[in-house]
CSV table of C-alpha atoms and ligand atoms in Angstrom, one decimal:
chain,number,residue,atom,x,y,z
A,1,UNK,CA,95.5,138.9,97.8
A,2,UNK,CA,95.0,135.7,95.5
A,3,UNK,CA,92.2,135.5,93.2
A,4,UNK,CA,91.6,132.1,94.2
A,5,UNK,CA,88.2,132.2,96.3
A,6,UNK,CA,88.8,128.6,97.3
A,7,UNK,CA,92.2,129.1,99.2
A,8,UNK,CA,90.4,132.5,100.3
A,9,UNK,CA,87.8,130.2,102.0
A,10,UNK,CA,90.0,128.0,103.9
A,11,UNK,CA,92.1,130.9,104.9
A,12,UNK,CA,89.0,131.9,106.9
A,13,UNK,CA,87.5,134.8,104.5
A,14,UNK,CA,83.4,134.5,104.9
A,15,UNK,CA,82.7,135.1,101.0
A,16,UNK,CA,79.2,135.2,99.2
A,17,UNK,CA,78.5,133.3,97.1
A,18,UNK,CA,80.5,130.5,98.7
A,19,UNK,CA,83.2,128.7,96.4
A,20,UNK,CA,82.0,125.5,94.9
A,21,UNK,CA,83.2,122.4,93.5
A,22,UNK,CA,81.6,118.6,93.7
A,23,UNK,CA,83.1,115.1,95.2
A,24,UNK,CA,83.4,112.7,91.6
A,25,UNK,CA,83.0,116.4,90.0
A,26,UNK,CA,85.1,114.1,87.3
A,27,UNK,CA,83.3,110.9,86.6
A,28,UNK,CA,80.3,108.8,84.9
A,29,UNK,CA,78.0,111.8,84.7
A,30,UNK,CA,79.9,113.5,81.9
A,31,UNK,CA,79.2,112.1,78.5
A,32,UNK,CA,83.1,113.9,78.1
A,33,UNK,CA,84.3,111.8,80.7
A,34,UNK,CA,82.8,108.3,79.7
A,35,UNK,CA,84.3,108.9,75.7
A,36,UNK,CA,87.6,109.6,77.5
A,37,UNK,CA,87.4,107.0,79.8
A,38,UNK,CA,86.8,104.6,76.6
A,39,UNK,CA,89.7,105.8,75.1
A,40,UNK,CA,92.3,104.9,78.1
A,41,UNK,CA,90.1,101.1,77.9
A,42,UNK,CA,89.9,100.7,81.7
A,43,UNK,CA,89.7,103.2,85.0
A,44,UNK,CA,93.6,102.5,86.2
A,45,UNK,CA,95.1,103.3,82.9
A,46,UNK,CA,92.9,106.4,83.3
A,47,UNK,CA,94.6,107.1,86.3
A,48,UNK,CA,98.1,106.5,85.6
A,49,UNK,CA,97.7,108.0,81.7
A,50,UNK,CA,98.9,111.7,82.8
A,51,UNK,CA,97.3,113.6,79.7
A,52,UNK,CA,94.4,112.0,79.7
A,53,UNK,CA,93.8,112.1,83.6
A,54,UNK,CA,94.4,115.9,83.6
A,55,UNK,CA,91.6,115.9,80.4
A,56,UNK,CA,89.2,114.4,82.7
A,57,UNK,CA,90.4,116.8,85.6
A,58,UNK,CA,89.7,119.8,83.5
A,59,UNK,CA,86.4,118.7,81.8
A,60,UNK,CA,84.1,119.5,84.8
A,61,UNK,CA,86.0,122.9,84.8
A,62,UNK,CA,85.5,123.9,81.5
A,63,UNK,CA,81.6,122.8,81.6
A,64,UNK,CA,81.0,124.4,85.3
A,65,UNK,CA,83.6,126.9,85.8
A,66,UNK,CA,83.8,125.2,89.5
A,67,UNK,CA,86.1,127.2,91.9
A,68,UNK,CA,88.8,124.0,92.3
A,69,UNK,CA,89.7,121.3,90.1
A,70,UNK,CA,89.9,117.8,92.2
A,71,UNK,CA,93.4,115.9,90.8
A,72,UNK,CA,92.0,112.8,88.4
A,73,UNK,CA,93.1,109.3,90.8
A,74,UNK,CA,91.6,107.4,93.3
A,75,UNK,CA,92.5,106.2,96.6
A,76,UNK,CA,93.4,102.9,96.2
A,77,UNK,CA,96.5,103.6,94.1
A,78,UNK,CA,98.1,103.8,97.7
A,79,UNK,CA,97.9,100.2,98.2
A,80,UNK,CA,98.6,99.2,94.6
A,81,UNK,CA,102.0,101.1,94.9
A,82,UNK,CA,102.5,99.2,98.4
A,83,UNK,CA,102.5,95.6,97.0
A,84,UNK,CA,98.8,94.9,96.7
A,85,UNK,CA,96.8,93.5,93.3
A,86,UNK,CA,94.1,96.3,92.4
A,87,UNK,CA,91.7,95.4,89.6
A,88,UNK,CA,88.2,96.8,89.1
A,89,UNK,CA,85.2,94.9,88.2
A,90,UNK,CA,82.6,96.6,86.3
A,91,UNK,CA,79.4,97.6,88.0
A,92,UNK,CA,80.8,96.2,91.1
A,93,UNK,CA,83.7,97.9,92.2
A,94,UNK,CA,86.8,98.0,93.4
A,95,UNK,CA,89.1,94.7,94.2
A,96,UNK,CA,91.9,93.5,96.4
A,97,UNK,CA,94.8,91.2,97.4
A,98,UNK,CA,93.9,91.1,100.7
A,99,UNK,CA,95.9,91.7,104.1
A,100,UNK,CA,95.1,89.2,107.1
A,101,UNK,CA,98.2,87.8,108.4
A,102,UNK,CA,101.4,88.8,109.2
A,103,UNK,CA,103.0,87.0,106.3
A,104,UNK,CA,100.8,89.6,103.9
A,105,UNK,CA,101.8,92.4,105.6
A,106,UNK,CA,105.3,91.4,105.4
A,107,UNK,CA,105.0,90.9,101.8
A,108,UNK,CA,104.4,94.5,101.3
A,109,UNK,CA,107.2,97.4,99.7
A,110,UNK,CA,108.5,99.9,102.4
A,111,UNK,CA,106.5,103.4,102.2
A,112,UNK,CA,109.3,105.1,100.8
A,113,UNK,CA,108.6,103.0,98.0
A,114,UNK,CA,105.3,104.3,96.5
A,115,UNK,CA,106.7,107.1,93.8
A,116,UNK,CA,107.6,103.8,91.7
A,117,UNK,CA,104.3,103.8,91.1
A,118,UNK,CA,102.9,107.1,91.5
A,119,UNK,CA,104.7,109.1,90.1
A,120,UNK,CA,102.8,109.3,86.8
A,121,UNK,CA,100.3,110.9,89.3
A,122,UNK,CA,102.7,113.9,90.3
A,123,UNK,CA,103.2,114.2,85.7
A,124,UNK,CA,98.8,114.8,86.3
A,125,UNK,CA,99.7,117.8,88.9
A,126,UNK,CA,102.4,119.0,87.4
A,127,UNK,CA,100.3,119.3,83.4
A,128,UNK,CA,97.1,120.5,86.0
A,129,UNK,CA,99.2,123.1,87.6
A,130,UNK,CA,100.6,124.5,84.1
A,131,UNK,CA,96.7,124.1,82.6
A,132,UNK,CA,94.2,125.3,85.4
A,133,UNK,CA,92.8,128.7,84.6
A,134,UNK,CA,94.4,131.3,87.2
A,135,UNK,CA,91.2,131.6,89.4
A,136,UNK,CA,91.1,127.6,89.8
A,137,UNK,CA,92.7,125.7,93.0
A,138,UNK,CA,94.4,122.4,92.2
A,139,UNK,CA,93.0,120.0,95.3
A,140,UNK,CA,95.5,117.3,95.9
A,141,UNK,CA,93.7,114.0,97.8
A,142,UNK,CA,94.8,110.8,99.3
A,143,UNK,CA,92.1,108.2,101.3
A,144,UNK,CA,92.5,108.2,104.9
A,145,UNK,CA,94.6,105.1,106.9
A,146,UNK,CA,91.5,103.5,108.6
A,147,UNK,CA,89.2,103.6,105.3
A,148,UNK,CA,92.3,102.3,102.8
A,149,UNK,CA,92.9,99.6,105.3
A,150,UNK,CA,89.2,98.3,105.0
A,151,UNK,CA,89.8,97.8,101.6
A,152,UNK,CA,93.3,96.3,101.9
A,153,UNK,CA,92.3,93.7,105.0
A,154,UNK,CA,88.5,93.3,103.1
A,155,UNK,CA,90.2,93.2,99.2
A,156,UNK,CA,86.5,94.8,98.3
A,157,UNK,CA,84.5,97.5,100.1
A,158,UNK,CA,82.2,96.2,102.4
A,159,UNK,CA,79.2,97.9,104.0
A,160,UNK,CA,79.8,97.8,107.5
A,161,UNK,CA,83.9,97.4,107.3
A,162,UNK,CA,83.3,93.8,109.3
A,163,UNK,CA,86.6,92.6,108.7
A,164,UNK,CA,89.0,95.4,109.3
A,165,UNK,CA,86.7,95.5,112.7
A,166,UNK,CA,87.6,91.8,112.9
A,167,UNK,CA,91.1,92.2,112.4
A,168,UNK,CA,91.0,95.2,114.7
A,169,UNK,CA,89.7,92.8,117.4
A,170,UNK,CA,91.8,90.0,116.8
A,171,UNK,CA,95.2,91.0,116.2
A,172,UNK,CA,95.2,94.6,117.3
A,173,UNK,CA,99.4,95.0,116.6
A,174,UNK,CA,99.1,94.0,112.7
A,175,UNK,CA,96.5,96.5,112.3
A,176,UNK,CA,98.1,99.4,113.6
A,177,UNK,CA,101.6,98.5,111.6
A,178,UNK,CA,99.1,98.2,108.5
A,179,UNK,CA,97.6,101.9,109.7
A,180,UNK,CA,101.0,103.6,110.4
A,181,UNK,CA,102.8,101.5,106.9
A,182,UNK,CA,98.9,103.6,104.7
A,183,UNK,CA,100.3,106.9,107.0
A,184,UNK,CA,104.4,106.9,105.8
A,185,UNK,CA,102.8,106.4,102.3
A,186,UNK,CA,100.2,108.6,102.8
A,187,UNK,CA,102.4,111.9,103.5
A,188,UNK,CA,105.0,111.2,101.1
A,189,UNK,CA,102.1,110.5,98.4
A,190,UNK,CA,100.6,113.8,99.4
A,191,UNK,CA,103.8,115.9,99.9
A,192,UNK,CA,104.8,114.9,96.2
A,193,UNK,CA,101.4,115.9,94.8
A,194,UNK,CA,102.4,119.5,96.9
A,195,UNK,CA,105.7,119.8,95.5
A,196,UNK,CA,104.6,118.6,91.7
A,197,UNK,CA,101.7,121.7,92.2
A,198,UNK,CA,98.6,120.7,94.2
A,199,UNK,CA,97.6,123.7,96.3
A,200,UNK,CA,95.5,121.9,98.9
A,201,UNK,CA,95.2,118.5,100.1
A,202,UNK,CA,92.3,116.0,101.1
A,203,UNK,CA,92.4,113.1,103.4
A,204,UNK,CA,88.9,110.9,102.4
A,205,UNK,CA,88.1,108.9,105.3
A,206,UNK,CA,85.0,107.5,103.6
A,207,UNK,CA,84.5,105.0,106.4
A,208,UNK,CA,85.1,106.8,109.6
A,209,UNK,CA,81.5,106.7,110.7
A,210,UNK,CA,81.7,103.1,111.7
A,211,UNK,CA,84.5,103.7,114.4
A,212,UNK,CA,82.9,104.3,117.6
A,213,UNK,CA,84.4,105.6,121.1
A,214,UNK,CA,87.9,105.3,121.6
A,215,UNK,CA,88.6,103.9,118.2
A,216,UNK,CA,87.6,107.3,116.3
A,217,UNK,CA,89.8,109.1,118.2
A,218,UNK,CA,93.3,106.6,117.7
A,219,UNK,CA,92.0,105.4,113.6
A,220,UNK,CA,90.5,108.7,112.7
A,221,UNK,CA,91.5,111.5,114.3
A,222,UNK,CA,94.8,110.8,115.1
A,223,UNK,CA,96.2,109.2,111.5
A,224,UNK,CA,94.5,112.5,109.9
A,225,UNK,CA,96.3,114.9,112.8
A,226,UNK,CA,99.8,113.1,111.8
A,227,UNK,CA,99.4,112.9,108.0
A,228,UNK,CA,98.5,116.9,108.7
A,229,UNK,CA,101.4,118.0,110.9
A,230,UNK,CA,104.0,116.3,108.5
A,231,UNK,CA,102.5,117.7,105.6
A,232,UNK,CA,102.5,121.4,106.8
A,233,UNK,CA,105.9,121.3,108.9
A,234,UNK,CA,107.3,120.6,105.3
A,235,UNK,CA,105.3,122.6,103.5
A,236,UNK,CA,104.2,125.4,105.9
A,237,UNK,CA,100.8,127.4,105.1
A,238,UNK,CA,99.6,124.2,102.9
A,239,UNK,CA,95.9,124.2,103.3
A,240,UNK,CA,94.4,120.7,104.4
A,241,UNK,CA,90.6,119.4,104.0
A,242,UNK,CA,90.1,116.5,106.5
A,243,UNK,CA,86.6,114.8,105.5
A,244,UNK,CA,85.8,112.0,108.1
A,245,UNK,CA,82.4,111.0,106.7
A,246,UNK,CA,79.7,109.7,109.0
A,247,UNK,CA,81.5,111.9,111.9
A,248,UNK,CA,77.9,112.9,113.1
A,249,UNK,CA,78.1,115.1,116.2
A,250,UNK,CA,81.6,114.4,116.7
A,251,UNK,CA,82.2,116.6,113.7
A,252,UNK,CA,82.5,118.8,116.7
A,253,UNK,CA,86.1,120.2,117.9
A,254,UNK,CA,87.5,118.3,115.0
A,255,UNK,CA,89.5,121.3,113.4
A,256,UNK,CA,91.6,121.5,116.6
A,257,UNK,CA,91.9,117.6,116.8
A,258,UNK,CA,93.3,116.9,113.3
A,259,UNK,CA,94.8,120.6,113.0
A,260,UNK,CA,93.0,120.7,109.3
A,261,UNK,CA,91.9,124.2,107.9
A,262,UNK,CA,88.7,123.0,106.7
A,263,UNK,CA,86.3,119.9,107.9
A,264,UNK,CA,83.9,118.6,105.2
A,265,UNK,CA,80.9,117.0,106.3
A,266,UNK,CA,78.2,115.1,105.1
A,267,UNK,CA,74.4,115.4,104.9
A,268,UNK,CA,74.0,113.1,108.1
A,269,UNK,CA,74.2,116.3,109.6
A,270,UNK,CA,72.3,119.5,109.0
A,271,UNK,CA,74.1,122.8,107.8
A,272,UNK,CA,72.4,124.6,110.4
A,273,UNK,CA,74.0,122.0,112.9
A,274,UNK,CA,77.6,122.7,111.7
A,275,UNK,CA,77.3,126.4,111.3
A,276,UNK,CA,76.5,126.3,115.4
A,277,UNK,CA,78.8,123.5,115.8
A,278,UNK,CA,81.7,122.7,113.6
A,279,UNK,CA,82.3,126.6,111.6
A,280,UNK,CA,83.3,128.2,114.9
A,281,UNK,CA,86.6,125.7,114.5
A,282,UNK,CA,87.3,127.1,110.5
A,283,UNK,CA,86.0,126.5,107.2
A,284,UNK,CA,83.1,124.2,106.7
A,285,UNK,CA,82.6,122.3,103.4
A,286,UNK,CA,79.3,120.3,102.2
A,287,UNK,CA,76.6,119.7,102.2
A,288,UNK,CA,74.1,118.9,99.7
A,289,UNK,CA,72.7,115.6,99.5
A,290,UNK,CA,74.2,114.0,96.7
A,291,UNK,CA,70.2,112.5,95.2
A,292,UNK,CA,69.4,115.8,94.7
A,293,UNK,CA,71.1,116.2,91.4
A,294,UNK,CA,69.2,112.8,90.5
A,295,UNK,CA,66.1,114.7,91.2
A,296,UNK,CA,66.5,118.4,90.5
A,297,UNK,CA,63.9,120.8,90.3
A,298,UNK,CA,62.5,123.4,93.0
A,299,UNK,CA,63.8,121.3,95.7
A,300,UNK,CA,67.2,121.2,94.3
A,301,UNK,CA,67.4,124.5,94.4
A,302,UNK,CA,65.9,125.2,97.7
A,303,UNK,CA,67.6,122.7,99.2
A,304,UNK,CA,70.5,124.5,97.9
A,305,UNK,CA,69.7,127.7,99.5
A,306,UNK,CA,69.7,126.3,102.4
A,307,UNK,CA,73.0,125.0,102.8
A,308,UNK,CA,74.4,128.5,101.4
A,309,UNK,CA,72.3,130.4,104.0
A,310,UNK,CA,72.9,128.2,107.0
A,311,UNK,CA,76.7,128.9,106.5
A,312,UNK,CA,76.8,132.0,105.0
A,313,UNK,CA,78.0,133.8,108.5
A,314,UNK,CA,81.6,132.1,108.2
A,315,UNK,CA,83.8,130.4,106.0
A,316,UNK,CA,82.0,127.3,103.4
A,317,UNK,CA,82.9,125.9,100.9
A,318,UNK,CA,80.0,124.8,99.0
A,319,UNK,CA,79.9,120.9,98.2
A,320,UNK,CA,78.1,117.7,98.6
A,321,UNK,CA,77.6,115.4,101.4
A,322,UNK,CA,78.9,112.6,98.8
A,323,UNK,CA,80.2,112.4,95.7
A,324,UNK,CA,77.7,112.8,92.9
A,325,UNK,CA,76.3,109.7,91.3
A,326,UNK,CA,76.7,108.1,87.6
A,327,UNK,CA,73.0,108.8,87.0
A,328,UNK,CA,72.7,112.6,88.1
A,329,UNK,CA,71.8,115.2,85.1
A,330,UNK,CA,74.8,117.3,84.2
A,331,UNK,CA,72.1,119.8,83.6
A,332,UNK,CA,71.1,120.1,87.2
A,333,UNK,CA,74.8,120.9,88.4
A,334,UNK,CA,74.0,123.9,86.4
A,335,UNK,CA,70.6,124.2,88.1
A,336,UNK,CA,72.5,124.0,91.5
A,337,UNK,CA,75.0,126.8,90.5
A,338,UNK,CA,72.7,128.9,89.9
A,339,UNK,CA,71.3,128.5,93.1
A,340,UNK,CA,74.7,129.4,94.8
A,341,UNK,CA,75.6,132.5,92.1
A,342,UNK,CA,73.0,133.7,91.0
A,343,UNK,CA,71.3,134.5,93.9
B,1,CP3,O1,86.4,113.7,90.7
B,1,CP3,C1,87.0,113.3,91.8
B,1,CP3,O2,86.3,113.4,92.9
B,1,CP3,C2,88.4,112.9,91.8
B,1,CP3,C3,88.7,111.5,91.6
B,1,CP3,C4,88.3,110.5,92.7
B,1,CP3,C5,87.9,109.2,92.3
B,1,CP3,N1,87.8,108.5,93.5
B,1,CP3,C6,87.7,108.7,91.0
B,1,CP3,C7,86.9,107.5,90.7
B,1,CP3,C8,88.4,110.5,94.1
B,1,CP3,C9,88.7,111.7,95.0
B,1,CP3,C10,88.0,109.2,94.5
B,1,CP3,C11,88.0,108.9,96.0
B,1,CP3,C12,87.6,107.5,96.4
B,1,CP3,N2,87.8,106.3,95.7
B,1,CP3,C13,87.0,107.2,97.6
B,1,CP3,C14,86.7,108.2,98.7
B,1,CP3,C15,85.5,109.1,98.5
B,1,CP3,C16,84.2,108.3,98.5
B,1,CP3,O3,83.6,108.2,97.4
B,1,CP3,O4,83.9,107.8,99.6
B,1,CP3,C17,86.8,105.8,97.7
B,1,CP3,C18,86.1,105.1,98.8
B,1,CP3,C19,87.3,105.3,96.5
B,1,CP3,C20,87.4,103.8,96.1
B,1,CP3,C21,86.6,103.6,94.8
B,1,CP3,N3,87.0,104.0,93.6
B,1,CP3,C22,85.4,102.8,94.7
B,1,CP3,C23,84.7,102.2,95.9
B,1,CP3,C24,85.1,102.8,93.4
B,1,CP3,C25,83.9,102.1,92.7
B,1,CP3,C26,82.6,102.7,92.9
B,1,CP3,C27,82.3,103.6,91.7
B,1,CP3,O5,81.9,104.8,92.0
B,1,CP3,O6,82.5,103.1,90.6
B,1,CP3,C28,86.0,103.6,92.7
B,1,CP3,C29,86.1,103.9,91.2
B,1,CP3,C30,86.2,105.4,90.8
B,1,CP3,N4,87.0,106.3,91.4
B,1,CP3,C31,85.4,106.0,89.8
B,1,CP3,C32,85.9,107.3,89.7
B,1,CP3,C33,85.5,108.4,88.7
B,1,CP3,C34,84.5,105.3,88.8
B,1,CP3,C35,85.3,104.5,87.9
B,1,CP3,C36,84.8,104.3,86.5
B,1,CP3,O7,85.0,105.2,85.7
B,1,CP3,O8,84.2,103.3,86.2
């Protein structure tokens, strides 16, 4: 049996204490990561600098001791390697070349063209999976087709995804190619992270809350149940973590509709909802809210019980709802793990 509680987890093992890790466990909170981040100049050098995006990788391990390391990237490296321009502004965020006619999509590189670019990403995994302590699962992650398109059609995230809706609506053939051109990128990205190391995968689909009906069932559900069955019919037993956030109650059955070992959820739901609703189907993960290590204190931890409890009677993994914010205290984390180990 592996000593690896996380793949234990999403095999379907009930353990207490849960294993833990945090969304952005790598990122503005950590004086460590902030001096390192200096030191690459600007967040995309960071990611495509292998040493010094497996240093960040490994910094909330050696502070925490968390159960999985989460591969230093981000998800917009996808369109980047497709043809798009990706630039960051500080303390506003991510931006875009955008995609809104067929003469843009055209201009885009064919999916079997993304290692050109990422493969400084598969150096990461491969220094990761050499580095990692042996009780420490390497999580592999890509952004899911409907959320990268928002930012590809948008060239900026936008708070209710208004114009990948728009171009949904208007011209409903460009943006399925632009969903199924994200997919072909989206497993070969994925299955070279699995073959440079990464022991699991994880398909953020950040902004599948605002796809109602019909539509969460052909943009959510079925991208994630495609990107899954190529990933494992190549790499059979590969554990895959499918978070569609904002899911609410159709969290529900999801496990059987994507095929993922493990759904994460977010706090718009309550762990005593999933543990009736969505742990029947496999391994839960979430689902602290994320302010709470902002805050801290007794309702941090209490707060934390809870979410241990309320899933304790099958497999969890313990995590946020979101990822954790620049201005939580790295101190609290501690508070928090406490909570979960110490009883
Ligand atoms: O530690 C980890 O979780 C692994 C690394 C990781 C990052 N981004 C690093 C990052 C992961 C898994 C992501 C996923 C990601 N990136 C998502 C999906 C999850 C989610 O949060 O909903 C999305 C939507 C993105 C796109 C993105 N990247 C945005 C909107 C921003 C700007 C907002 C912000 O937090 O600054 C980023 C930048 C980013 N990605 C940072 C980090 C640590 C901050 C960059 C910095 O250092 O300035």
């Amino acid at each position: 049996m592996t000593n690896k509680t996380l793949l234990r987890a999403l095999a379907g093992e009930t353990l207490s204490p849960p294993p833990v890790w945090i969304m952005r466990q790598a990122g503005r909170y950590l004086p460590e990561y902030k001096a390192t981040r200096a030191e690459a100049g600007d967040f995309l050098s960071l990611c495509y600098t292998p040493d010094l995006a497996a240093e960040v990788t490994l910094q909330p391990i050696r502070r925490y001791g968390f159960d999985a390391a989460i591969l230093f990237a981000d998800i917009l490296l996808v369109p980047q390697a497709l043809g798009a321009d990706l630039w960051f502004v500080t303390g506003e965020g991510p931006r875009l070349s955008t995609i809104t006619t067929q003469a843009d999509f055209d201009a885009l590189k064919p999916a079997s063209d993304v290692h050109e670019t990422l493969s400084p990403v598969y150096e990461t995994v491969r220094i990761l999976a050499r580095e990692l302590p042996s009780e420490t699962t390497l999580i592999g992650f890509a952004g899911a087709p409907w959320t990268v398109a928002t930012y590809m059609i948008a060239g900026q995230g936008t708070p209710d995804q208004g114009p990948a809706h728009a171009l949904k609506a208007e011209n409903r053939a460009l943006f399925e190619a632009l969903l199924d051109r994200i997919t072909e990128a989206t497993i070969l990205y994925l299955s070279a992270q699995v073959e440079a190391g990464a022991e699991v995968v994880k398909i953020f689909d950040s902004w599948a809350g605002s796809l109602e009906g019909d539509d969460f069932r052909r943009y959510a559900v079925e991208p994630a149940a495609r990107i899954t069955k190529a990933l494992k019919d190549k790499h059979p037993g590969l554990p895959v973590i499918a978070f569609p956030r904002g899911a609410g109650e159709k969290y529900e059955g999801l496990h059987a509709a994507i095929g993922a070992d493990c759904i994460a959820i977010d706090d718009g739901v309550t762990a005593d909802w999933a543990a009736k609703h969505v742990q029947p189907g496999g391994c839960v993960q979430g689902n602290l809210p994320n302010h709470l290590l902002v805050t801290g204190g007794q309702e941090l931890v209490a707060e934390t019980r809870k979410v241990v409890e309320a899933l304790s009677g099958g497999p969890h993994i313990f995590n946020l709802g979101h990822g954790i914010t620049p201005d939580a205290d790295p101190e609290n984390v501690h508070l928090m793990l406490n909570a979960i180990r110490g009883g």
